[in-house]
Amino acid sequence: MISKKLYDEILTSISETSLQNAHSRLEEKYPTVSPLTLGSILGNYVQRKMKKTHASHNNSEKITAYYEEYENAVVKKEPPGIIVRMAANAELCPTLMARFVLEGYLRSQQQQRTMRHKESKKDTAESSNTPTRVPPINLMALKSEVSRLIKDTTEIENPNLSYEVHLCTIHDSFYGPLPDAIKNAVGREYEVILEEKLKELKILYIDEQELRKRGYDKTPDFKLELPIGIDGKIVNWVESKATFGDEETHRGYMEDQLISYKNRYGPGLVIYWLGHVDTLDDSSISASGIMIRENMPTNIVHMDTNWEWEDLPSKLSDTRLK
């Protein structure tokens, strides 16, 4: 857990540093904070920044301008890494800039095909007095094709552009196929760690895959077969998050997942393995019925199934579960 003051200081440091050098600078400046935690905070910051600025770049005028800038650099025989440098100048992730340039390239290719089609139909149209129809650009199909080519750059017909886009994907720590694969692998690794801890603590559970087989649409990582008690509170499910929990991140998870879990299964526990900001421990968060931790607690109280009805008052007094 880190203080809100330190967290805000880290964000300020990120905003004052280029994305390419941010992680190493943060490690130098904050040696007492785990590099994994710093990397997660940086990743969350970049993701939000890209979302906020995406609309200002994702329009036909900008995309055309980016593609023309790339083409001019190729004509000037600039060294490889053209799109990576363009991304740095525009303060964009390299793979995101590659998407824009690649979309501009595909638009250009489609326009050339359209012009050839118009020329081939010109004589026929003039003789029949029928105007030539220009097919519109299918934006959904275009963006789908961009996504496909980003995942497999060898499918890009232009060899220079193929190499440039490939360079972007391997020099991008925040966006694209490689970071996504790493995030998925790390997320799965922490789920395995959590599962092992549940076994060590002899906690019975149903995992997410089994819940889906049973027809549940809202599925935490682990639904407990029997509730447990942690710090005087009941826990019915546990969710693993391989990220740093700041207020905005937690709010998003609450809206998208955690509230649904709580409404369906009762109170539960979310684990932010890479730490969280201390403001998530305040009373308003605790009152939501969702406990926040950075590891699986070991001070748990198991439900005792070996008791008689006359023992109920003393059992309730001993466990003090709320």
PDB file of C-alpha atoms in Angstrom:
ATOM      1  CA  MET A   1       0.000   0.000   0.000  1.00  0.00           C
ATOM      2  CA  ILE A   2       1.255   3.504  -0.783  1.00  0.00           C
ATOM      3  CA  SER A   3      -0.035   6.859   0.355  1.00  0.00           C
ATOM      4  CA  LYS A   4      -2.148   9.045  -1.893  1.00  0.00           C
ATOM      5  CA  LYS A   5       0.518  11.736  -1.588  1.00  0.00           C
ATOM      6  CA  LEU A   6       3.253   9.427  -2.892  1.00  0.00           C
ATOM      7  CA  TYR A   7       0.966   8.116  -5.631  1.00  0.00           C
ATOM      8  CA  ASP A   8       0.225  11.656  -6.858  1.00  0.00           C
ATOM      9  CA  GLU A   9       3.948  12.441  -6.775  1.00  0.00           C
ATOM     10  CA  ILE A  10       4.661   9.407  -8.962  1.00  0.00           C
ATOM     11  CA  LEU A  11       2.007  10.516 -11.470  1.00  0.00           C
ATOM     12  CA  THR A  12       3.582  13.974 -11.623  1.00  0.00           C
ATOM     13  CA  SER A  13       6.985  12.409 -12.294  1.00  0.00           C
ATOM     14  CA  ILE A  14       5.505  10.348 -15.128  1.00  0.00           C
ATOM     15  CA  SER A  15       3.898  13.403 -16.721  1.00  0.00           C
ATOM     16  CA  GLU A  16       7.267  15.178 -16.727  1.00  0.00           C
ATOM     17  CA  THR A  17       9.140  12.305 -18.412  1.00  0.00           C
ATOM     18  CA  SER A  18       9.000  10.800 -21.900  1.00  0.00           C
ATOM     19  CA  LEU A  19       7.199   7.462 -22.013  1.00  0.00           C
ATOM     20  CA  GLN A  20      10.285   5.720 -23.398  1.00  0.00           C
ATOM     21  CA  ASN A  21      12.370   6.573 -20.319  1.00  0.00           C
ATOM     22  CA  ALA A  22       9.650   6.752 -17.685  1.00  0.00           C
ATOM     23  CA  HIS A  23      10.053   3.312 -16.094  1.00  0.00           C
ATOM     24  CA  SER A  24      13.810   3.543 -15.550  1.00  0.00           C
ATOM     25  CA  ARG A  25      13.489   7.094 -14.223  1.00  0.00           C
ATOM     26  CA  LEU A  26      10.794   5.996 -11.769  1.00  0.00           C
ATOM     27  CA  GLU A  27      12.946   3.144 -10.477  1.00  0.00           C
ATOM     28  CA  GLU A  28      15.809   5.578  -9.881  1.00  0.00           C
ATOM     29  CA  LYS A  29      13.609   8.134  -8.136  1.00  0.00           C
ATOM     30  CA  TYR A  30      11.516   5.723  -6.030  1.00  0.00           C
ATOM     31  CA  PRO A  31      13.836   2.856  -4.996  1.00  0.00           C
ATOM     32  CA  THR A  32      11.587   1.888  -2.060  1.00  0.00           C
ATOM     33  CA  VAL A  33       8.631   1.161  -4.353  1.00  0.00           C
ATOM     34  CA  SER A  34       8.520  -2.209  -6.120  1.00  0.00           C
ATOM     35  CA  PRO A  35       9.451  -1.975  -9.832  1.00  0.00           C
ATOM     36  CA  LEU A  36       6.352  -4.065 -10.607  1.00  0.00           C
ATOM     37  CA  THR A  37       4.180  -1.556  -8.758  1.00  0.00           C
ATOM     38  CA  LEU A  38       5.804   1.364 -10.578  1.00  0.00           C
ATOM     39  CA  GLY A  39       5.316  -0.414 -13.894  1.00  0.00           C
ATOM     40  CA  SER A  40       1.641  -0.980 -13.158  1.00  0.00           C
ATOM     41  CA  ILE A  41       1.079   2.653 -12.144  1.00  0.00           C
ATOM     42  CA  LEU A  42       2.851   3.761 -15.331  1.00  0.00           C
ATOM     43  CA  GLY A  43       0.807   1.356 -17.452  1.00  0.00           C
ATOM     44  CA  ASN A  44      -2.479   2.599 -15.983  1.00  0.00           C
ATOM     45  CA  TYR A  45      -1.407   6.204 -16.579  1.00  0.00           C
ATOM     46  CA  VAL A  46      -0.490   5.565 -20.222  1.00  0.00           C
ATOM     47  CA  GLN A  47      -3.701   3.644 -20.876  1.00  0.00           C
ATOM     48  CA  ARG A  48      -5.814   6.531 -19.600  1.00  0.00           C
ATOM     49  CA  LYS A  49      -3.791   9.096 -21.511  1.00  0.00           C
ATOM     50  CA  MET A  50      -4.221   7.165 -24.762  1.00  0.00           C
ATOM     51  CA  LYS A  51      -7.974   6.899 -24.186  1.00  0.00           C
ATOM     52  CA  LYS A  52      -8.291  10.627 -23.542  1.00  0.00           C
ATOM     53  CA  THR A  53      -6.289  11.661 -26.621  1.00  0.00           C
ATOM     54  CA  HIS A  54      -7.366   8.891 -29.003  1.00  0.00           C
ATOM     55  CA  ALA A  55     -10.304  10.792 -30.496  1.00  0.00           C
ATOM     56  CA  SER A  56      -8.116  13.762 -31.447  1.00  0.00           C
ATOM     57  CA  HIS A  57      -5.891  11.462 -33.538  1.00  0.00           C
ATOM     58  CA  ASN A  58      -8.456   8.982 -34.832  1.00  0.00           C
ATOM     59  CA  ASN A  59      -9.987  10.958 -37.699  1.00  0.00           C
ATOM     60  CA  SER A  60      -9.487  10.829 -41.459  1.00  0.00           C
ATOM     61  CA  GLU A  61      -7.567  14.125 -41.636  1.00  0.00           C
ATOM     62  CA  LYS A  62      -5.048  13.135 -38.960  1.00  0.00           C
ATOM     63  CA  ILE A  63      -4.679   9.608 -40.297  1.00  0.00           C
ATOM     64  CA  THR A  64      -3.983  10.924 -43.798  1.00  0.00           C
ATOM     65  CA  ALA A  65      -1.457  13.400 -42.379  1.00  0.00           C
ATOM     66  CA  TYR A  66       0.350  10.657 -40.434  1.00  0.00           C
ATOM     67  CA  TYR A  67       0.544   8.428 -43.503  1.00  0.00           C
ATOM     68  CA  GLU A  68       1.874  11.282 -45.640  1.00  0.00           C
ATOM     69  CA  GLU A  69       4.467  12.070 -42.958  1.00  0.00           C
ATOM     70  CA  TYR A  70       5.563   8.442 -43.038  1.00  0.00           C
ATOM     71  CA  GLU A  71       5.697   8.395 -46.854  1.00  0.00           C
ATOM     72  CA  ASN A  72       7.783  11.582 -46.924  1.00  0.00           C
ATOM     73  CA  ALA A  73      10.234  10.038 -44.463  1.00  0.00           C
ATOM     74  CA  VAL A  74      10.528   6.949 -46.672  1.00  0.00           C
ATOM     75  CA  VAL A  75      11.209   9.122 -49.736  1.00  0.00           C
ATOM     76  CA  LYS A  76      13.925  10.911 -47.755  1.00  0.00           C
ATOM     77  CA  LYS A  77      15.392   7.473 -46.916  1.00  0.00           C
ATOM     78  CA  GLU A  78      15.285   8.033 -43.190  1.00  0.00           C
ATOM     79  CA  PRO A  79      16.638   5.083 -41.145  1.00  0.00           C
ATOM     80  CA  PRO A  80      14.296   2.378 -39.803  1.00  0.00           C
ATOM     81  CA  GLY A  81      12.181   3.338 -36.810  1.00  0.00           C
ATOM     82  CA  ILE A  82      10.275   6.074 -38.626  1.00  0.00           C
ATOM     83  CA  ILE A  83       6.919   5.300 -37.011  1.00  0.00           C
ATOM     84  CA  VAL A  84       8.506   4.808 -33.583  1.00  0.00           C
ATOM     85  CA  ARG A  85       9.970   8.313 -33.827  1.00  0.00           C
ATOM     86  CA  MET A  86       6.657   9.710 -35.061  1.00  0.00           C
ATOM     87  CA  ALA A  87       4.959   8.181 -32.016  1.00  0.00           C
ATOM     88  CA  ALA A  88       7.473   9.770 -29.651  1.00  0.00           C
ATOM     89  CA  ASN A  89       6.931  13.189 -31.227  1.00  0.00           C
ATOM     90  CA  ALA A  90       3.138  12.840 -30.966  1.00  0.00           C
ATOM     91  CA  GLU A  91       3.329  11.348 -27.432  1.00  0.00           C
ATOM     92  CA  LEU A  92       1.555   8.203 -28.593  1.00  0.00           C
ATOM     93  CA  CYS A  93       2.324   4.537 -28.048  1.00  0.00           C
ATOM     94  CA  PRO A  94       4.274   3.180 -31.063  1.00  0.00           C
ATOM     95  CA  THR A  95       1.698   0.490 -31.875  1.00  0.00           C
ATOM     96  CA  LEU A  96      -1.121   3.033 -31.773  1.00  0.00           C
ATOM     97  CA  MET A  97       0.751   5.269 -34.212  1.00  0.00           C
ATOM     98  CA  ALA A  98       1.390   2.190 -36.359  1.00  0.00           C
ATOM     99  CA  ARG A  99      -2.369   1.583 -36.469  1.00  0.00           C
ATOM    100  CA  PHE A 100      -2.969   5.099 -37.786  1.00  0.00           C
ATOM    101  CA  VAL A 101      -0.224   4.858 -40.428  1.00  0.00           C
ATOM    102  CA  LEU A 102      -1.386   1.396 -41.456  1.00  0.00           C
ATOM    103  CA  GLU A 103      -4.965   2.611 -41.766  1.00  0.00           C
ATOM    104  CA  GLY A 104      -3.735   5.498 -43.921  1.00  0.00           C
ATOM    105  CA  TYR A 105      -1.885   3.014 -46.117  1.00  0.00           C
ATOM    106  CA  LEU A 106      -4.973   0.811 -46.532  1.00  0.00           C
ATOM    107  CA  ARG A 107      -7.112   3.861 -47.321  1.00  0.00           C
ATOM    108  CA  SER A 108      -4.591   4.897 -49.972  1.00  0.00           C
ATOM    109  CA  GLN A 109      -4.566   1.400 -51.470  1.00  0.00           C
ATOM    110  CA  GLN A 110      -8.349   1.331 -51.579  1.00  0.00           C
ATOM    111  CA  GLN A 111      -8.508   4.750 -53.220  1.00  0.00           C
ATOM    112  CA  GLN A 112      -6.059   3.611 -55.895  1.00  0.00           C
ATOM    113  CA  ARG A 113      -8.157   0.527 -56.597  1.00  0.00           C
ATOM    114  CA  THR A 114     -11.259   2.730 -56.795  1.00  0.00           C
ATOM    115  CA  MET A 115      -9.582   5.046 -59.302  1.00  0.00           C
ATOM    116  CA  ARG A 116      -8.553   2.100 -61.473  1.00  0.00           C
ATOM    117  CA  HIS A 117     -12.102   0.780 -61.264  1.00  0.00           C
ATOM    118  CA  LYS A 118     -13.479   4.176 -62.310  1.00  0.00           C
ATOM    119  CA  GLU A 119     -11.105   4.370 -65.268  1.00  0.00           C
ATOM    120  CA  SER A 120     -12.040   0.896 -66.452  1.00  0.00           C
ATOM    121  CA  LYS A 121     -15.737   1.764 -66.264  1.00  0.00           C
ATOM    122  CA  LYS A 122     -15.387   5.246 -67.718  1.00  0.00           C
ATOM    123  CA  ASP A 123     -16.047   4.344 -71.343  1.00  0.00           C
ATOM    124  CA  THR A 124     -19.006   2.166 -70.418  1.00  0.00           C
ATOM    125  CA  ALA A 125     -20.501   4.893 -68.250  1.00  0.00           C
ATOM    126  CA  GLU A 126     -20.117   7.532 -70.968  1.00  0.00           C
ATOM    127  CA  SER A 127     -21.699   5.371 -73.631  1.00  0.00           C
ATOM    128  CA  SER A 128     -24.651   4.471 -71.418  1.00  0.00           C
ATOM    129  CA  ASN A 129     -24.942   7.901 -69.739  1.00  0.00           C
ATOM    130  CA  THR A 130     -24.836   6.108 -66.362  1.00  0.00           C
ATOM    131  CA  PRO A 131     -22.699   7.746 -63.631  1.00  0.00           C
ATOM    132  CA  THR A 132     -19.935   5.628 -62.124  1.00  0.00           C
ATOM    133  CA  ARG A 133     -20.637   4.701 -58.508  1.00  0.00           C
ATOM    134  CA  VAL A 134     -17.685   4.963 -56.115  1.00  0.00           C
ATOM    135  CA  PRO A 135     -17.983   2.336 -53.353  1.00  0.00           C
ATOM    136  CA  PRO A 136     -17.711   3.861 -49.868  1.00  0.00           C
ATOM    137  CA  ILE A 137     -14.978   2.883 -47.423  1.00  0.00           C
ATOM    138  CA  ASN A 138     -16.229   0.312 -44.909  1.00  0.00           C
ATOM    139  CA  LEU A 139     -14.681   1.678 -41.708  1.00  0.00           C
ATOM    140  CA  MET A 140     -15.472  -1.373 -39.583  1.00  0.00           C
ATOM    141  CA  ALA A 141     -13.901  -3.719 -42.118  1.00  0.00           C
ATOM    142  CA  LEU A 142     -10.933  -1.363 -42.463  1.00  0.00           C
ATOM    143  CA  LYS A 143     -10.216  -1.230 -38.731  1.00  0.00           C
ATOM    144  CA  SER A 144     -10.690  -4.988 -38.469  1.00  0.00           C
ATOM    145  CA  GLU A 145      -8.073  -5.444 -41.182  1.00  0.00           C
ATOM    146  CA  VAL A 146      -5.711  -3.090 -39.335  1.00  0.00           C
ATOM    147  CA  SER A 147      -6.070  -5.193 -36.174  1.00  0.00           C
ATOM    148  CA  ARG A 148      -5.367  -8.374 -38.127  1.00  0.00           C
ATOM    149  CA  LEU A 149      -2.228  -6.940 -39.733  1.00  0.00           C
ATOM    150  CA  ILE A 150      -0.933  -5.564 -36.429  1.00  0.00           C
ATOM    151  CA  LYS A 151      -1.096  -9.103 -35.010  1.00  0.00           C
ATOM    152  CA  ASP A 152       0.732 -10.553 -38.029  1.00  0.00           C
ATOM    153  CA  THR A 153       2.878  -7.928 -39.709  1.00  0.00           C
ATOM    154  CA  THR A 154       4.140 -10.452 -42.290  1.00  0.00           C
ATOM    155  CA  GLU A 155       0.730 -10.113 -43.974  1.00  0.00           C
ATOM    156  CA  ILE A 156       1.397  -6.440 -44.827  1.00  0.00           C
ATOM    157  CA  GLU A 157       2.161  -6.360 -48.563  1.00  0.00           C
ATOM    158  CA  ASN A 158       4.561  -3.399 -48.420  1.00  0.00           C
ATOM    159  CA  PRO A 159       7.833  -4.824 -46.981  1.00  0.00           C
ATOM    160  CA  ASN A 160       9.102  -1.506 -45.614  1.00  0.00           C
ATOM    161  CA  LEU A 161       5.832  -0.772 -43.847  1.00  0.00           C
ATOM    162  CA  SER A 162       5.678  -4.355 -42.587  1.00  0.00           C
ATOM    163  CA  TYR A 163       9.081  -3.937 -40.933  1.00  0.00           C
ATOM    164  CA  GLU A 164       8.210  -0.509 -39.530  1.00  0.00           C
ATOM    165  CA  VAL A 165       4.998  -1.814 -37.929  1.00  0.00           C
ATOM    166  CA  HIS A 166       6.903  -4.811 -36.542  1.00  0.00           C
ATOM    167  CA  LEU A 167       9.420  -2.453 -34.916  1.00  0.00           C
ATOM    168  CA  CYS A 168       6.531  -0.626 -33.253  1.00  0.00           C
ATOM    169  CA  THR A 169       5.092  -3.814 -31.767  1.00  0.00           C
ATOM    170  CA  ILE A 170       8.408  -4.862 -30.216  1.00  0.00           C
ATOM    171  CA  HIS A 171       9.257  -1.370 -28.910  1.00  0.00           C
ATOM    172  CA  ASP A 172       5.908  -0.832 -27.199  1.00  0.00           C
ATOM    173  CA  SER A 173       5.586  -1.716 -23.521  1.00  0.00           C
ATOM    174  CA  PHE A 174       2.004  -0.513 -23.117  1.00  0.00           C
ATOM    175  CA  TYR A 175      -0.113  -1.221 -26.198  1.00  0.00           C
ATOM    176  CA  GLY A 176      -0.420  -3.984 -28.773  1.00  0.00           C
ATOM    177  CA  PRO A 177      -0.148  -7.778 -29.066  1.00  0.00           C
ATOM    178  CA  LEU A 178       3.046  -8.231 -27.012  1.00  0.00           C
ATOM    179  CA  PRO A 179       2.000  -6.211 -23.922  1.00  0.00           C
ATOM    180  CA  ASP A 180      -1.450  -7.826 -24.069  1.00  0.00           C
ATOM    181  CA  ALA A 181       0.106 -11.298 -24.102  1.00  0.00           C
ATOM    182  CA  ILE A 182       2.365 -10.402 -21.170  1.00  0.00           C
ATOM    183  CA  LYS A 183      -0.545  -8.986 -19.164  1.00  0.00           C
ATOM    184  CA  ASN A 184      -2.613 -12.107 -19.777  1.00  0.00           C
ATOM    185  CA  ALA A 185       0.281 -14.353 -18.742  1.00  0.00           C
ATOM    186  CA  VAL A 186       0.961 -12.361 -15.563  1.00  0.00           C
ATOM    187  CA  GLY A 187      -2.734 -12.290 -14.727  1.00  0.00           C
ATOM    188  CA  ARG A 188      -2.956 -16.049 -15.102  1.00  0.00           C
ATOM    189  CA  GLU A 189       0.198 -16.518 -13.004  1.00  0.00           C
ATOM    190  CA  TYR A 190      -1.321 -14.624 -10.079  1.00  0.00           C
ATOM    191  CA  GLU A 191      -4.550 -16.613 -10.401  1.00  0.00           C
ATOM    192  CA  VAL A 192      -2.482 -19.788 -10.053  1.00  0.00           C
ATOM    193  CA  ILE A 193      -0.739 -18.326  -6.996  1.00  0.00           C
ATOM    194  CA  LEU A 194      -4.103 -17.486  -5.448  1.00  0.00           C
ATOM    195  CA  GLU A 195      -5.444 -20.958  -6.174  1.00  0.00           C
ATOM    196  CA  GLU A 196      -2.430 -22.525  -4.448  1.00  0.00           C
ATOM    197  CA  LYS A 197      -2.968 -20.304  -1.409  1.00  0.00           C
ATOM    198  CA  LEU A 198      -6.635 -21.317  -1.225  1.00  0.00           C
ATOM    199  CA  LYS A 199      -5.559 -24.961  -1.261  1.00  0.00           C
ATOM    200  CA  GLU A 200      -2.957 -24.362   1.455  1.00  0.00           C
ATOM    201  CA  LEU A 201      -5.600 -22.705   3.620  1.00  0.00           C
ATOM    202  CA  LYS A 202      -7.975 -25.627   2.952  1.00  0.00           C
ATOM    203  CA  ILE A 203     -10.611 -23.326   1.471  1.00  0.00           C
ATOM    204  CA  LEU A 204     -13.102 -25.076  -0.802  1.00  0.00           C
ATOM    205  CA  TYR A 205     -13.824 -23.191  -4.025  1.00  0.00           C
ATOM    206  CA  ILE A 206     -15.280 -23.311  -7.519  1.00  0.00           C
ATOM    207  CA  ASP A 207     -13.124 -21.687 -10.193  1.00  0.00           C
ATOM    208  CA  GLU A 208     -14.307 -19.383 -12.962  1.00  0.00           C
ATOM    209  CA  GLN A 209     -14.348 -22.051 -15.665  1.00  0.00           C
ATOM    210  CA  GLU A 210     -16.557 -24.357 -13.603  1.00  0.00           C
ATOM    211  CA  LEU A 211     -18.938 -21.502 -12.821  1.00  0.00           C
ATOM    212  CA  ARG A 212     -19.317 -20.802 -16.541  1.00  0.00           C
ATOM    213  CA  LYS A 213     -19.985 -24.468 -17.217  1.00  0.00           C
ATOM    214  CA  ARG A 214     -22.801 -24.232 -14.688  1.00  0.00           C
ATOM    215  CA  GLY A 215     -24.322 -21.356 -16.633  1.00  0.00           C
ATOM    216  CA  TYR A 216     -23.257 -18.340 -14.554  1.00  0.00           C
ATOM    217  CA  ASP A 217     -22.596 -15.206 -16.610  1.00  0.00           C
ATOM    218  CA  LYS A 218     -20.991 -13.143 -13.827  1.00  0.00           C
ATOM    219  CA  THR A 219     -18.025 -15.132 -12.583  1.00  0.00           C
ATOM    220  CA  PRO A 220     -15.334 -14.121 -10.071  1.00  0.00           C
ATOM    221  CA  ASP A 221     -12.040 -15.991 -10.232  1.00  0.00           C
ATOM    222  CA  PHE A 222     -13.022 -18.149  -7.253  1.00  0.00           C
ATOM    223  CA  LYS A 223     -16.437 -18.664  -5.664  1.00  0.00           C
ATOM    224  CA  LEU A 224     -16.054 -20.196  -2.205  1.00  0.00           C
ATOM    225  CA  GLU A 225     -18.077 -23.326  -1.493  1.00  0.00           C
ATOM    226  CA  LEU A 226     -18.398 -22.214   2.123  1.00  0.00           C
ATOM    227  CA  PRO A 227     -18.026 -18.609   3.331  1.00  0.00           C
ATOM    228  CA  ILE A 228     -14.944 -17.684   5.355  1.00  0.00           C
ATOM    229  CA  GLY A 229     -14.355 -14.884   7.822  1.00  0.00           C
ATOM    230  CA  ILE A 230     -11.564 -12.310   7.498  1.00  0.00           C
ATOM    231  CA  ASP A 231     -11.161  -9.539  10.069  1.00  0.00           C
ATOM    232  CA  GLY A 232     -14.728 -10.000  11.251  1.00  0.00           C
ATOM    233  CA  LYS A 233     -16.257  -9.897   7.768  1.00  0.00           C
ATOM    234  CA  ILE A 234     -17.738 -12.625   5.596  1.00  0.00           C
ATOM    235  CA  VAL A 235     -16.105 -13.447   2.246  1.00  0.00           C
ATOM    236  CA  ASN A 236     -17.960 -15.513  -0.366  1.00  0.00           C
ATOM    237  CA  TRP A 237     -15.688 -15.019  -3.366  1.00  0.00           C
ATOM    238  CA  VAL A 238     -12.161 -13.872  -4.258  1.00  0.00           C
ATOM    239  CA  GLU A 239     -11.074 -11.896  -7.321  1.00  0.00           C
ATOM    240  CA  SER A 240      -7.417 -11.645  -8.418  1.00  0.00           C
ATOM    241  CA  LYS A 241      -6.106  -8.439 -10.038  1.00  0.00           C
ATOM    242  CA  ALA A 242      -2.512  -8.381 -11.288  1.00  0.00           C
ATOM    243  CA  THR A 243      -2.373  -4.599 -11.233  1.00  0.00           C
ATOM    244  CA  PHE A 244      -2.039  -1.601  -8.931  1.00  0.00           C
ATOM    245  CA  GLY A 245      -5.327  -0.510  -7.413  1.00  0.00           C
ATOM    246  CA  ASP A 246      -5.824   3.245  -7.640  1.00  0.00           C
ATOM    247  CA  GLU A 247      -9.182   4.938  -7.180  1.00  0.00           C
ATOM    248  CA  GLU A 248     -10.045   5.126 -10.881  1.00  0.00           C
ATOM    249  CA  THR A 249      -8.993   1.538 -11.558  1.00  0.00           C
ATOM    250  CA  HIS A 250     -11.002   0.264  -8.596  1.00  0.00           C
ATOM    251  CA  ARG A 251     -14.023   2.330  -9.594  1.00  0.00           C
ATOM    252  CA  GLY A 252     -13.924   0.767 -13.048  1.00  0.00           C
ATOM    253  CA  TYR A 253     -13.719  -2.749 -11.648  1.00  0.00           C
ATOM    254  CA  MET A 254     -16.564  -1.980  -9.248  1.00  0.00           C
ATOM    255  CA  GLU A 255     -18.821  -0.862 -12.089  1.00  0.00           C
ATOM    256  CA  ASP A 256     -17.844  -3.609 -14.535  1.00  0.00           C
ATOM    257  CA  GLN A 257     -17.463  -6.621 -12.237  1.00  0.00           C
ATOM    258  CA  LEU A 258     -17.294  -6.370  -8.463  1.00  0.00           C
ATOM    259  CA  ILE A 259     -20.739  -4.917  -7.741  1.00  0.00           C
ATOM    260  CA  SER A 260     -22.294  -7.658  -9.884  1.00  0.00           C
ATOM    261  CA  TYR A 261     -20.388 -10.311  -7.930  1.00  0.00           C
ATOM    262  CA  LYS A 262     -21.479  -8.799  -4.637  1.00  0.00           C
ATOM    263  CA  ASN A 263     -25.128  -8.596  -5.690  1.00  0.00           C
ATOM    264  CA  ARG A 264     -25.139 -12.216  -6.840  1.00  0.00           C
ATOM    265  CA  TYR A 265     -22.859 -13.969  -4.339  1.00  0.00           C
ATOM    266  CA  GLY A 266     -22.666 -11.614  -1.366  1.00  0.00           C
ATOM    267  CA  PRO A 267     -19.613  -9.822   0.078  1.00  0.00           C
ATOM    268  CA  GLY A 268     -16.194 -10.758  -1.272  1.00  0.00           C
ATOM    269  CA  LEU A 269     -12.501  -9.985  -1.522  1.00  0.00           C
ATOM    270  CA  VAL A 270     -10.458  -8.395  -4.322  1.00  0.00           C
ATOM    271  CA  ILE A 271      -6.672  -8.752  -4.239  1.00  0.00           C
ATOM    272  CA  TYR A 272      -4.486  -6.109  -5.907  1.00  0.00           C
ATOM    273  CA  TRP A 273      -1.217  -8.021  -6.045  1.00  0.00           C
ATOM    274  CA  LEU A 274       0.844  -4.992  -7.094  1.00  0.00           C
ATOM    275  CA  GLY A 275      -0.438  -2.809  -4.259  1.00  0.00           C
ATOM    276  CA  HIS A 276      -3.084  -0.140  -3.894  1.00  0.00           C
ATOM    277  CA  VAL A 277      -3.446   3.469  -2.812  1.00  0.00           C
ATOM    278  CA  ASP A 278      -4.308   3.900   0.860  1.00  0.00           C
ATOM    279  CA  THR A 279      -7.531   5.830   0.158  1.00  0.00           C
ATOM    280  CA  LEU A 280      -9.144   2.542  -0.904  1.00  0.00           C
ATOM    281  CA  ASP A 281      -9.102   1.509   2.759  1.00  0.00           C
ATOM    282  CA  ASP A 282     -11.494   4.214   3.947  1.00  0.00           C
ATOM    283  CA  SER A 283     -14.887   3.466   5.478  1.00  0.00           C
ATOM    284  CA  SER A 284     -16.904   4.204   2.329  1.00  0.00           C
ATOM    285  CA  ILE A 285     -14.995   1.518   0.427  1.00  0.00           C
ATOM    286  CA  SER A 286     -15.308  -0.987   3.275  1.00  0.00           C
ATOM    287  CA  ALA A 287     -19.038  -0.322   3.499  1.00  0.00           C
ATOM    288  CA  SER A 288     -19.473  -1.589  -0.071  1.00  0.00           C
ATOM    289  CA  GLY A 289     -19.127  -5.169   1.134  1.00  0.00           C
ATOM    290  CA  ILE A 290     -15.967  -5.716  -0.907  1.00  0.00           C
ATOM    291  CA  MET A 291     -12.734  -6.160   1.022  1.00  0.00           C
ATOM    292  CA  ILE A 292      -9.415  -5.018  -0.513  1.00  0.00           C
ATOM    293  CA  ARG A 293      -6.066  -6.690   0.167  1.00  0.00           C
ATOM    294  CA  GLU A 294      -2.647  -7.083  -1.464  1.00  0.00           C
ATOM    295  CA  ASN A 295      -2.366 -10.807  -0.723  1.00  0.00           C
ATOM    296  CA  MET A 296      -4.556 -13.669   0.423  1.00  0.00           C
ATOM    297  CA  PRO A 297      -4.996 -13.209   4.189  1.00  0.00           C
ATOM    298  CA  THR A 298      -4.086 -16.144   6.418  1.00  0.00           C
ATOM    299  CA  ASN A 299      -6.045 -15.022   9.490  1.00  0.00           C
ATOM    300  CA  ILE A 300      -9.224 -16.648   8.271  1.00  0.00           C
ATOM    301  CA  VAL A 301     -12.119 -18.209  10.173  1.00  0.00           C
ATOM    302  CA  HIS A 302     -13.611 -21.346   8.634  1.00  0.00           C
ATOM    303  CA  MET A 303     -17.259 -22.190   8.958  1.00  0.00           C
ATOM    304  CA  ASP A 304     -17.609 -24.892  11.612  1.00  0.00           C
ATOM    305  CA  THR A 305     -20.057 -27.510  10.354  1.00  0.00           C
ATOM    306  CA  ASN A 306     -19.694 -29.711  13.455  1.00  0.00           C
ATOM    307  CA  TRP A 307     -21.974 -28.029  15.949  1.00  0.00           C
ATOM    308  CA  GLU A 308     -25.384 -28.484  17.490  1.00  0.00           C
ATOM    309  CA  TRP A 309     -28.182 -25.910  17.415  1.00  0.00           C
ATOM    310  CA  GLU A 310     -27.776 -25.246  21.137  1.00  0.00           C
ATOM    311  CA  ASP A 311     -24.159 -24.160  20.474  1.00  0.00           C
ATOM    312  CA  LEU A 312     -25.202 -21.448  17.998  1.00  0.00           C
ATOM    313  CA  PRO A 313     -25.072 -18.452  20.411  1.00  0.00           C
ATOM    314  CA  SER A 314     -21.513 -19.233  21.505  1.00  0.00           C
ATOM    315  CA  LYS A 315     -20.377 -19.879  17.920  1.00  0.00           C
ATOM    316  CA  LEU A 316     -21.664 -16.519  16.798  1.00  0.00           C
ATOM    317  CA  SER A 317     -19.988 -14.857  19.754  1.00  0.00           C
ATOM    318  CA  ASP A 318     -16.641 -16.514  19.008  1.00  0.00           C
ATOM    319  CA  THR A 319     -16.428 -15.738  15.306  1.00  0.00           C
ATOM    320  CA  ARG A 320     -18.070 -12.292  15.413  1.00  0.00           C
ATOM    321  CA  LEU A 321     -18.594 -12.404  11.677  1.00  0.00           C
ATOM    322  CA  LYS A 322     -20.511  -9.466  10.221  1.00  0.00           C
TER     323      LYS A 322
END
